[in-house]
PDB file of C-alpha atoms in Angstrom:
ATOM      1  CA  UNK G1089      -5.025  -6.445   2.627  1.00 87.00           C
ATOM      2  CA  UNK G1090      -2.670  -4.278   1.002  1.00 89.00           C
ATOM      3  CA  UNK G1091      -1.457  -2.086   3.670  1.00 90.00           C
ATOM      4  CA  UNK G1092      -1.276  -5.410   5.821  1.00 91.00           C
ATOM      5  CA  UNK G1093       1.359  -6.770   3.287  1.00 90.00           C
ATOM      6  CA  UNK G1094       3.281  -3.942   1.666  1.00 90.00           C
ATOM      7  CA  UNK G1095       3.627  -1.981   4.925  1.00 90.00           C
ATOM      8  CA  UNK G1096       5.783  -4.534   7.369  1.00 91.00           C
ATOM      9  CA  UNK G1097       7.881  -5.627   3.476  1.00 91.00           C
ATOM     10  CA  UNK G1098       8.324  -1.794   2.697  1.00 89.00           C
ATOM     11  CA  UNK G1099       9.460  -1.047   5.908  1.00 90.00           C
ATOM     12  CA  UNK G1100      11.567  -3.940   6.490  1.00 90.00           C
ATOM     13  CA  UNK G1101      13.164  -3.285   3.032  1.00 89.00           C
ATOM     14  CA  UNK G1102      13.569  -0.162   3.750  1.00 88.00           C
ATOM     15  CA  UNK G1103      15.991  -0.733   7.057  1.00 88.00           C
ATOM     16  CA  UNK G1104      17.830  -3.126   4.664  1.00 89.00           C
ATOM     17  CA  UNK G1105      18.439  -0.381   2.203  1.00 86.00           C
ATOM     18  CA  UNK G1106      19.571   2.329   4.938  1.00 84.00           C
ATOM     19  CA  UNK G1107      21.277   0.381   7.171  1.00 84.00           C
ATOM     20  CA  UNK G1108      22.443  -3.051   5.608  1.00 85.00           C
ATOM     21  CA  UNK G1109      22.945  -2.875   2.131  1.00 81.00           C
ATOM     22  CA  UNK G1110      26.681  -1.580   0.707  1.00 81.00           C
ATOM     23  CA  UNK G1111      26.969   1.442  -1.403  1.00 83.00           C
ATOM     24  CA  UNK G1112      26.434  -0.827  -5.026  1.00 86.00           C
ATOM     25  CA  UNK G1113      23.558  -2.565  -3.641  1.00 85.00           C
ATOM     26  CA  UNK G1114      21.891   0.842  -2.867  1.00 82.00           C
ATOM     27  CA  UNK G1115      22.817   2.468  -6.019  1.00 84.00           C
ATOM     28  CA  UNK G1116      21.436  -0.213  -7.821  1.00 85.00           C
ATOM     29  CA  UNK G1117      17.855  -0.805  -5.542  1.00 83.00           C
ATOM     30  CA  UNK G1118      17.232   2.595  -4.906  1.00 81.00           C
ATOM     31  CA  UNK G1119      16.620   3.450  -8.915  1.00 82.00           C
ATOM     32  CA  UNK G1120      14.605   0.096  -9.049  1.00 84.00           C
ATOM     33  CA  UNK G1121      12.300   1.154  -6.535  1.00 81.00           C
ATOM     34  CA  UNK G1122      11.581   4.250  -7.785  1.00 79.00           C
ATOM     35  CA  UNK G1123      10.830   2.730 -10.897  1.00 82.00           C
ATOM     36  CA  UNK G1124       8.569   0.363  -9.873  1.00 80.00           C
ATOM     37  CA  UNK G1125       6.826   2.998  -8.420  1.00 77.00           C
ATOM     38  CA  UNK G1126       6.079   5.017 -11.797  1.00 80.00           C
ATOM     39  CA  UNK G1127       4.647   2.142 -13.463  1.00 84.00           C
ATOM     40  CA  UNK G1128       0.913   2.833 -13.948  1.00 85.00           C
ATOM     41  CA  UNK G1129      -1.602   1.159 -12.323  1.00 83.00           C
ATOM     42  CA  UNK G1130      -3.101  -0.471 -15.569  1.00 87.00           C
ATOM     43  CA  UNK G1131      -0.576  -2.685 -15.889  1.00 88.00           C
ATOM     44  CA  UNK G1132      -0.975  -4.043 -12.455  1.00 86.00           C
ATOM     45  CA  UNK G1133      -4.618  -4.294 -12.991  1.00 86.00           C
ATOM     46  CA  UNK G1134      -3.736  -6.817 -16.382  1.00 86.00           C
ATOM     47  CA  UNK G1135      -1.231  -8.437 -14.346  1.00 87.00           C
ATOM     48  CA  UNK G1136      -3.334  -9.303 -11.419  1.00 85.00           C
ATOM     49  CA  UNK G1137      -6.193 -10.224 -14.259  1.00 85.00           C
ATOM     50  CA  UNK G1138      -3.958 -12.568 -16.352  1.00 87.00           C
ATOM     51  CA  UNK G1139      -1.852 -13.545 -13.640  1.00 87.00           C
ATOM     52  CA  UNK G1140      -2.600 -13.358  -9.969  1.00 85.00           C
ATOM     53  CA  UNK G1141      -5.764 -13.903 -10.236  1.00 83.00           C
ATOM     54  CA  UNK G1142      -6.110 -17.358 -12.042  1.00 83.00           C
ATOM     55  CA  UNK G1143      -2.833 -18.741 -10.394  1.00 87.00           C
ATOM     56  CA  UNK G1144      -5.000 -17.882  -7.095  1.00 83.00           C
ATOM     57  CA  UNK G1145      -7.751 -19.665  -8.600  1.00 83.00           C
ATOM     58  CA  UNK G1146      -6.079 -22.722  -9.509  1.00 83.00           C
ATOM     59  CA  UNK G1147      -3.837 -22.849  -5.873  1.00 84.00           C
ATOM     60  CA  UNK G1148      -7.124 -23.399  -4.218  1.00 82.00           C
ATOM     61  CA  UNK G1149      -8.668 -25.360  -6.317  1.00 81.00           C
ATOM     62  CA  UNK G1150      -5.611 -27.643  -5.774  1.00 81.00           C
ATOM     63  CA  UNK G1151      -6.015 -27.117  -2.188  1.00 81.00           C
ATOM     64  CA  UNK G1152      -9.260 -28.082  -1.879  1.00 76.00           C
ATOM     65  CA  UNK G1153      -8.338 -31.432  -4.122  1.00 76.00           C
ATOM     66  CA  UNK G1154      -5.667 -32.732  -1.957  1.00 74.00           C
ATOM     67  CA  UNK G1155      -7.744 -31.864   1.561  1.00 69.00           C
ATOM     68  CA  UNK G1156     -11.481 -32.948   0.107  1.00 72.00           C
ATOM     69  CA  UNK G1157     -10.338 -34.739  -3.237  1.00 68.00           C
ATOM     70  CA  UNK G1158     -13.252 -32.318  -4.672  1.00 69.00           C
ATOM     71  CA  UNK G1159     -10.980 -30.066  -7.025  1.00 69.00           C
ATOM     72  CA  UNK G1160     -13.560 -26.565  -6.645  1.00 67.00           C
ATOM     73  CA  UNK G1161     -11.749 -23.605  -6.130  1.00 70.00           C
ATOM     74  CA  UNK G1162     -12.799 -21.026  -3.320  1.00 70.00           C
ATOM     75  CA  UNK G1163     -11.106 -18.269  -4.540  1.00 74.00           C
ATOM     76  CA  UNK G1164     -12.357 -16.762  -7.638  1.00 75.00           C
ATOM     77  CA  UNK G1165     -10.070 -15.130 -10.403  1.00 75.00           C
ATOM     78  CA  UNK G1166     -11.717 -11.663  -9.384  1.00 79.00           C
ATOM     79  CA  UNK G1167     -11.753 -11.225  -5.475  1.00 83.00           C
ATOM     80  CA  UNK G1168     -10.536  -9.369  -2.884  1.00 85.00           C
ATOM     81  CA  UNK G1169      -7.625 -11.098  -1.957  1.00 87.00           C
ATOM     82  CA  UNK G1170      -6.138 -10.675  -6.006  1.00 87.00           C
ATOM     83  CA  UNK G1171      -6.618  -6.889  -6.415  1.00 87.00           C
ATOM     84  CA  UNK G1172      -5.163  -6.555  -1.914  1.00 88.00           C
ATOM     85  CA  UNK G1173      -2.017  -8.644  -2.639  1.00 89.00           C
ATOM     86  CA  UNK G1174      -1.267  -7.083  -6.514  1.00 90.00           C
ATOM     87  CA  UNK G1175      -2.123  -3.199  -4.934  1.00 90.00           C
ATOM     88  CA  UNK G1176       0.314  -4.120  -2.353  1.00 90.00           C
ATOM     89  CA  UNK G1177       3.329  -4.773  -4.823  1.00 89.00           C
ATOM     90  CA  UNK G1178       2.173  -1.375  -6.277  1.00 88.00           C
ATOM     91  CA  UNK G1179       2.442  -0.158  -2.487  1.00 89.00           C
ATOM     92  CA  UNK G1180       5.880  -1.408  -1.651  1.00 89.00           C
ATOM     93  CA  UNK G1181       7.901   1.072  -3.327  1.00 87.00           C
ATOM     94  CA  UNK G1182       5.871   3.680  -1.949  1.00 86.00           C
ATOM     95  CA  UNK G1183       6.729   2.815   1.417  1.00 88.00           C
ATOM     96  CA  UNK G1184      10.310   1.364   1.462  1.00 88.00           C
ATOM     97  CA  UNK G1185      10.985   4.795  -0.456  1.00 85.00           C
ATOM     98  CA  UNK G1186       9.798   7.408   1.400  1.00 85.00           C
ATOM     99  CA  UNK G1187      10.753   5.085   5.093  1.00 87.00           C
ATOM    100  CA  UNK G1188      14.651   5.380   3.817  1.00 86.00           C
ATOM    101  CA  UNK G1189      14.277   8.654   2.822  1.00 84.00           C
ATOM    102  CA  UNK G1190      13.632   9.415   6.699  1.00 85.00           C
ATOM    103  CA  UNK G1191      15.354   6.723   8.254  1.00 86.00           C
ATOM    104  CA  UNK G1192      18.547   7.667   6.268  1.00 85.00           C
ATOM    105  CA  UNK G1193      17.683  11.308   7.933  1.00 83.00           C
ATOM    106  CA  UNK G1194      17.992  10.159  10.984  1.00 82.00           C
ATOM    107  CA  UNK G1195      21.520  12.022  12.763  1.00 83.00           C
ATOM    108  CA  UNK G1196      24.193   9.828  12.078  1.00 82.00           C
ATOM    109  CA  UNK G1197      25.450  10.856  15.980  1.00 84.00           C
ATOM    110  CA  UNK G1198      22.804   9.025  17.145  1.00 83.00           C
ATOM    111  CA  UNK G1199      23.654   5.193  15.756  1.00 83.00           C
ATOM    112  CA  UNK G1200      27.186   6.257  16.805  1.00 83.00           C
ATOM    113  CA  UNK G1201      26.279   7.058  20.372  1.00 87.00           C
ATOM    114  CA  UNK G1202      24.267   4.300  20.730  1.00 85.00           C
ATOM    115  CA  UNK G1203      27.466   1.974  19.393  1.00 84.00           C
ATOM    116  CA  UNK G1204      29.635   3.873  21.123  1.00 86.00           C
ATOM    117  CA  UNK G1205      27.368   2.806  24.497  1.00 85.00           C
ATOM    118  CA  UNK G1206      27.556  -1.259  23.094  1.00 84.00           C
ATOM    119  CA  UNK G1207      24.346  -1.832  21.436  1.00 83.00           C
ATOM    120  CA  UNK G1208      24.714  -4.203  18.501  1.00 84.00           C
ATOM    121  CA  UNK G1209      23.382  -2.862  15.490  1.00 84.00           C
ATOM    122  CA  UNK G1210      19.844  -4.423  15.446  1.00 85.00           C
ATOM    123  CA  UNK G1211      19.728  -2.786  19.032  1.00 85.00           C
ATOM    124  CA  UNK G1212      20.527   0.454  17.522  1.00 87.00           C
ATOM    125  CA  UNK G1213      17.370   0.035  14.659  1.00 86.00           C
ATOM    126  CA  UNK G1214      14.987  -1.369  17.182  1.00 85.00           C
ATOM    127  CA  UNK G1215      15.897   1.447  20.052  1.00 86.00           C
ATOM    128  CA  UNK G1216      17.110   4.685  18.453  1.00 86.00           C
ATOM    129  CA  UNK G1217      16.732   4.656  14.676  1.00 87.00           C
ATOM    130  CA  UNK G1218      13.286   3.515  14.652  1.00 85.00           C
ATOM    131  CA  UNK G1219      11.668   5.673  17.541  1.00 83.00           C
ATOM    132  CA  UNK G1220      13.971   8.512  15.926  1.00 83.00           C
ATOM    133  CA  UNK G1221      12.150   7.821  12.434  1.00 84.00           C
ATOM    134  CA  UNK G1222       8.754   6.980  13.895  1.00 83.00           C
ATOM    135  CA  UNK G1223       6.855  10.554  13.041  1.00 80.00           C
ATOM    136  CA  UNK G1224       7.988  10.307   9.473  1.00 82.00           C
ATOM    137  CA  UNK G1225       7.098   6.515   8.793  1.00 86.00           C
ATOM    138  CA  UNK G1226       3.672   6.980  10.603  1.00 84.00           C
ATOM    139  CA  UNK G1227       3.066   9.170   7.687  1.00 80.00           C
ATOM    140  CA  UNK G1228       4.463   7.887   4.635  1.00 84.00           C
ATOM    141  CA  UNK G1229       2.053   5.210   6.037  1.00 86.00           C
ATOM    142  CA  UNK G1230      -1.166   7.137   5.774  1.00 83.00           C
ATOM    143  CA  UNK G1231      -0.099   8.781   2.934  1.00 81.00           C
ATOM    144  CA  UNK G1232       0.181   5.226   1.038  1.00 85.00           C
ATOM    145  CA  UNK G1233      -3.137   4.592   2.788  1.00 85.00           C
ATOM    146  CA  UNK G1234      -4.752   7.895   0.673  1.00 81.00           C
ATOM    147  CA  UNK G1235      -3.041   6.308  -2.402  1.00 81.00           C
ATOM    148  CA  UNK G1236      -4.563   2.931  -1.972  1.00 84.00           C
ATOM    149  CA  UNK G1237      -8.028   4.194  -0.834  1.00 82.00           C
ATOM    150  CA  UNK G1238      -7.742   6.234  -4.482  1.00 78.00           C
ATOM    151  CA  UNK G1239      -6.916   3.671  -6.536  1.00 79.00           C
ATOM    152  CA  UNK G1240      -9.401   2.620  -9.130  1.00 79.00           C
ATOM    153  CA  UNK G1241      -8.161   0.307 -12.510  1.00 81.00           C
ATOM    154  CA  UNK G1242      -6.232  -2.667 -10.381  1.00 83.00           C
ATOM    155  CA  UNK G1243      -9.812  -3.287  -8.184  1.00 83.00           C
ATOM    156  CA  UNK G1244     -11.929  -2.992 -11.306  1.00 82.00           C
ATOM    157  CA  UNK G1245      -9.704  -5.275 -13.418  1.00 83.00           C
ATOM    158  CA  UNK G1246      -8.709  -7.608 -10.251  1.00 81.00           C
ATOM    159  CA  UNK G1247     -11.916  -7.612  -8.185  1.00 81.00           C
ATOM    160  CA  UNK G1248     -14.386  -7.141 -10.199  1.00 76.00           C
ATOM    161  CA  UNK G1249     -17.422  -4.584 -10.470  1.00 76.00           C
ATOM    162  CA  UNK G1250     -19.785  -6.120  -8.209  1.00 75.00           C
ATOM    163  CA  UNK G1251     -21.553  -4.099  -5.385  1.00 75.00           C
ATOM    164  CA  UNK G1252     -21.159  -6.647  -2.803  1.00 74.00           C
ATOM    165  CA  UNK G1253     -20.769  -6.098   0.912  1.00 75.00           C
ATOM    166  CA  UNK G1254     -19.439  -8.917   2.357  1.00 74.00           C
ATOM    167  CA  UNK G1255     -15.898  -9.757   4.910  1.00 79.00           C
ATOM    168  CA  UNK G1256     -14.628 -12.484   2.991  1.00 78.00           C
ATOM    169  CA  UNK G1257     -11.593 -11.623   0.784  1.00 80.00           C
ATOM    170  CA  UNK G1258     -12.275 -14.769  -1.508  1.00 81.00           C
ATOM    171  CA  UNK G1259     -15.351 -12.874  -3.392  1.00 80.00           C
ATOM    172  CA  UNK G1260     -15.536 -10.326  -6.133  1.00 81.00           C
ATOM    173  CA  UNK G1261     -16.413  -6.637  -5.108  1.00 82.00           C
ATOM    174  CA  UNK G1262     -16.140  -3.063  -5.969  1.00 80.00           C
ATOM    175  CA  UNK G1263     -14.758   0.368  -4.293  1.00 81.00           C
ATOM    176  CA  UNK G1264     -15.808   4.036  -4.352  1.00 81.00           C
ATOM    177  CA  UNK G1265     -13.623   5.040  -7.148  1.00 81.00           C
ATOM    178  CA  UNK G1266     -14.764   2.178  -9.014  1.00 80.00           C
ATOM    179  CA  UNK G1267     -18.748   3.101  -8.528  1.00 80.00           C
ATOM    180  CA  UNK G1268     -17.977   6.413  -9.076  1.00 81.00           C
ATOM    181  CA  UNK G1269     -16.561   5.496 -12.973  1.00 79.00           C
ATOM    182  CA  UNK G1270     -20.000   3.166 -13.230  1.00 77.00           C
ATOM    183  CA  UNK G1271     -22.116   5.826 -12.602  1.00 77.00           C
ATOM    184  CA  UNK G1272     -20.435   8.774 -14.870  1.00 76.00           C
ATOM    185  CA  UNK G1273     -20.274   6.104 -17.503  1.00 73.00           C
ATOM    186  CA  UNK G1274     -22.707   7.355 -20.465  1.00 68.00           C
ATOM    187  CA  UNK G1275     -24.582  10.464 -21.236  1.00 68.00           C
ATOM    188  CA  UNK G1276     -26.428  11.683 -18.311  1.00 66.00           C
ATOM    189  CA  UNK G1277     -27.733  15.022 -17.541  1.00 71.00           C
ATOM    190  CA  UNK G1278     -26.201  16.788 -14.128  1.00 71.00           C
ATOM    191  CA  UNK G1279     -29.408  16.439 -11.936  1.00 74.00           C
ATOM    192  CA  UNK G1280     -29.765  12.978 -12.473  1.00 79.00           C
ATOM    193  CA  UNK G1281     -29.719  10.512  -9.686  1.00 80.00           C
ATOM    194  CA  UNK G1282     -26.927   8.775 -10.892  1.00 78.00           C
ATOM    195  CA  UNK G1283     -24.695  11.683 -11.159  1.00 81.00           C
ATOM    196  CA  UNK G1284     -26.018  13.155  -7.598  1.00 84.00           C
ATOM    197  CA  UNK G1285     -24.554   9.654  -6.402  1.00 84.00           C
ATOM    198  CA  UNK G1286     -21.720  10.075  -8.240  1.00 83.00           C
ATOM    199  CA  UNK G1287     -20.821  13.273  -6.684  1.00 85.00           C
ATOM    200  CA  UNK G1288     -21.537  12.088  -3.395  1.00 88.00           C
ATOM    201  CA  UNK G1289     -19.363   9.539  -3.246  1.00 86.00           C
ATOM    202  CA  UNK G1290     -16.431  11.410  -4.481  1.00 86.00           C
ATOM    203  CA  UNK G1291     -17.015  13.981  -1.567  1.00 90.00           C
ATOM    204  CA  UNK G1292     -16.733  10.925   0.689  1.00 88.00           C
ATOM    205  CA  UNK G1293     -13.327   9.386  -0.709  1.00 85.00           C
ATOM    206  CA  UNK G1294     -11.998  13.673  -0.725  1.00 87.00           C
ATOM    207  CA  UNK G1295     -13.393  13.697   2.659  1.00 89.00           C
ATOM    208  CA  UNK G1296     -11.575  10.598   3.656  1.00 85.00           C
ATOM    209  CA  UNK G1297      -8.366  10.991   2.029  1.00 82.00           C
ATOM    210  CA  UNK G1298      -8.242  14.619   3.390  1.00 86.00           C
ATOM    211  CA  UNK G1299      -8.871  13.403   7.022  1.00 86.00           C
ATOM    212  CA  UNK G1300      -5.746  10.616   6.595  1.00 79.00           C
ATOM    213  CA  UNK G1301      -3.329  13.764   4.813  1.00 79.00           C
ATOM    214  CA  UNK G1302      -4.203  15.798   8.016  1.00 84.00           C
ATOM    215  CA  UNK G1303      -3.865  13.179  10.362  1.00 81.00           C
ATOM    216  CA  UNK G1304      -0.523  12.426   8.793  1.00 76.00           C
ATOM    217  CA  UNK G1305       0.831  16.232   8.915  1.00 80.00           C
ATOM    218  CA  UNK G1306      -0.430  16.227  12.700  1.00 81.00           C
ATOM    219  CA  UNK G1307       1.537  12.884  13.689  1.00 76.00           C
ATOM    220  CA  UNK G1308       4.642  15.033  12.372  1.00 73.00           C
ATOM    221  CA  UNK G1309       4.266  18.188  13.574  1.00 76.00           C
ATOM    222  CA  UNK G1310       3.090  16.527  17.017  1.00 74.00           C
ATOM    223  CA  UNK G1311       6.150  13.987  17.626  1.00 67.00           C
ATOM    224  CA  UNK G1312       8.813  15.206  15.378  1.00 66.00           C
ATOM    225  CA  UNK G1313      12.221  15.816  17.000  1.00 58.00           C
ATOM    226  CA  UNK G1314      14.891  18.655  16.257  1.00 54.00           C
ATOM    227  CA  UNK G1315      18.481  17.213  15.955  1.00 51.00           C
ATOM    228  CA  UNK G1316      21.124  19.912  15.547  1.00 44.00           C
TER     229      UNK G1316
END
């Protein structure tokens, strides 16, 4: 849920940023974003607890009123959906930063040939600049992937501790990171079974985060392009 949102807004904000926006609105945006993305991840998690979460609550509940005139709400305060859309507002400056860091890298000889040659300039994004900055994006992508497979207070304060394996967003559940802190949590001796869990599931999030950082440094060592 959060890659699905703060990817296409990132991106999109991003090609604002580097190809849009005037010099003022840049220098002014460009510090914001990068401050944004230094604000730690507790306060999301309250935010998304005091916030999100209940106005989420309350939207369906109102929902449900006006289509069934039964008022119950089918999202809970703690779910799925609450911790995927406030992780992806922690996301978004992740993405729109480092995507106009390497769009803005991008040769300027190459918009101008392709304006010189008549392409309007959403021609020029779609056709050159994009393609051109395609490597790069694929991995800031991944890379905010590894950050949001890591993350740990916004899913425990915005949905919830509850080992529950299910497809619908609208429920509480937990994540790896999360079980991992459940399961160190008190004074246990190393060869217990809850600390052998423990350390087996954080070998499976460094094994998956690992696999996604490789991936990443293959898709641009594999596709990217040398520009004199």
């Amino acid at each position: 849920i959060a890659m699905l949102v703060a990817v296409p807004v990132g991106l999109m904000s991003a090609v604002y940023l580097s190809e849009y926006a005037g010099p003022k609105l840049r220098f002014v945006a460009k510090p914001l974003l990068e401050v944004l993305a230094g604000i730690p991840t507790i306060v999301y998690g309250f935010f998304a607890l005091i916030t999100v979460g209940p106005f989420l609550r309350d939207l369906s509940a109102q929902i449900s009123g006006l289509a069934t005139g039964n008022y119950v709400s089918f999202i809970e305060a703690q779910s799925v959906l609450t911790a995927g859309l406030v992780m992806a507002i922690m996301l978004i400056p992740f993405v729109s930063s480092l995507s106009d860091d390497i769009i803005t890298s991008v040769p300027t000889s190459l918009r101008d040939g392709s304006l010189g040659l008549g392409a309007t300039r959403s021609e020029t994004i779609k056709r050159v600049i994009l393609p051109a900055a395609l490597p790069g994006i694929v991995s800031a992508v991944l890379l905010t992937a590894s950050r949001a497979i890591g993350e740990t207070m916004i899913v425990v304060l915005a949905a919830g501790v509850a080992a529950n394996l299910t497809l619908n967003p609208f429920e509480p559940m937990t994540t790896i990171t999360v079980k991992i802190v459940a399961q160190l949590t008190g004074d246990l001796e190393f060869n217990t079974p809850q600390t052998l869990v423990a350390f087996a599931l954080g070998m499976t999030l460094f094994v998956i985060t690992l696999s996604l950082n490789v991936y990443a440094l293959y898709i641009v060592r594999k596709y990217k392009e040398q520009y004199e």
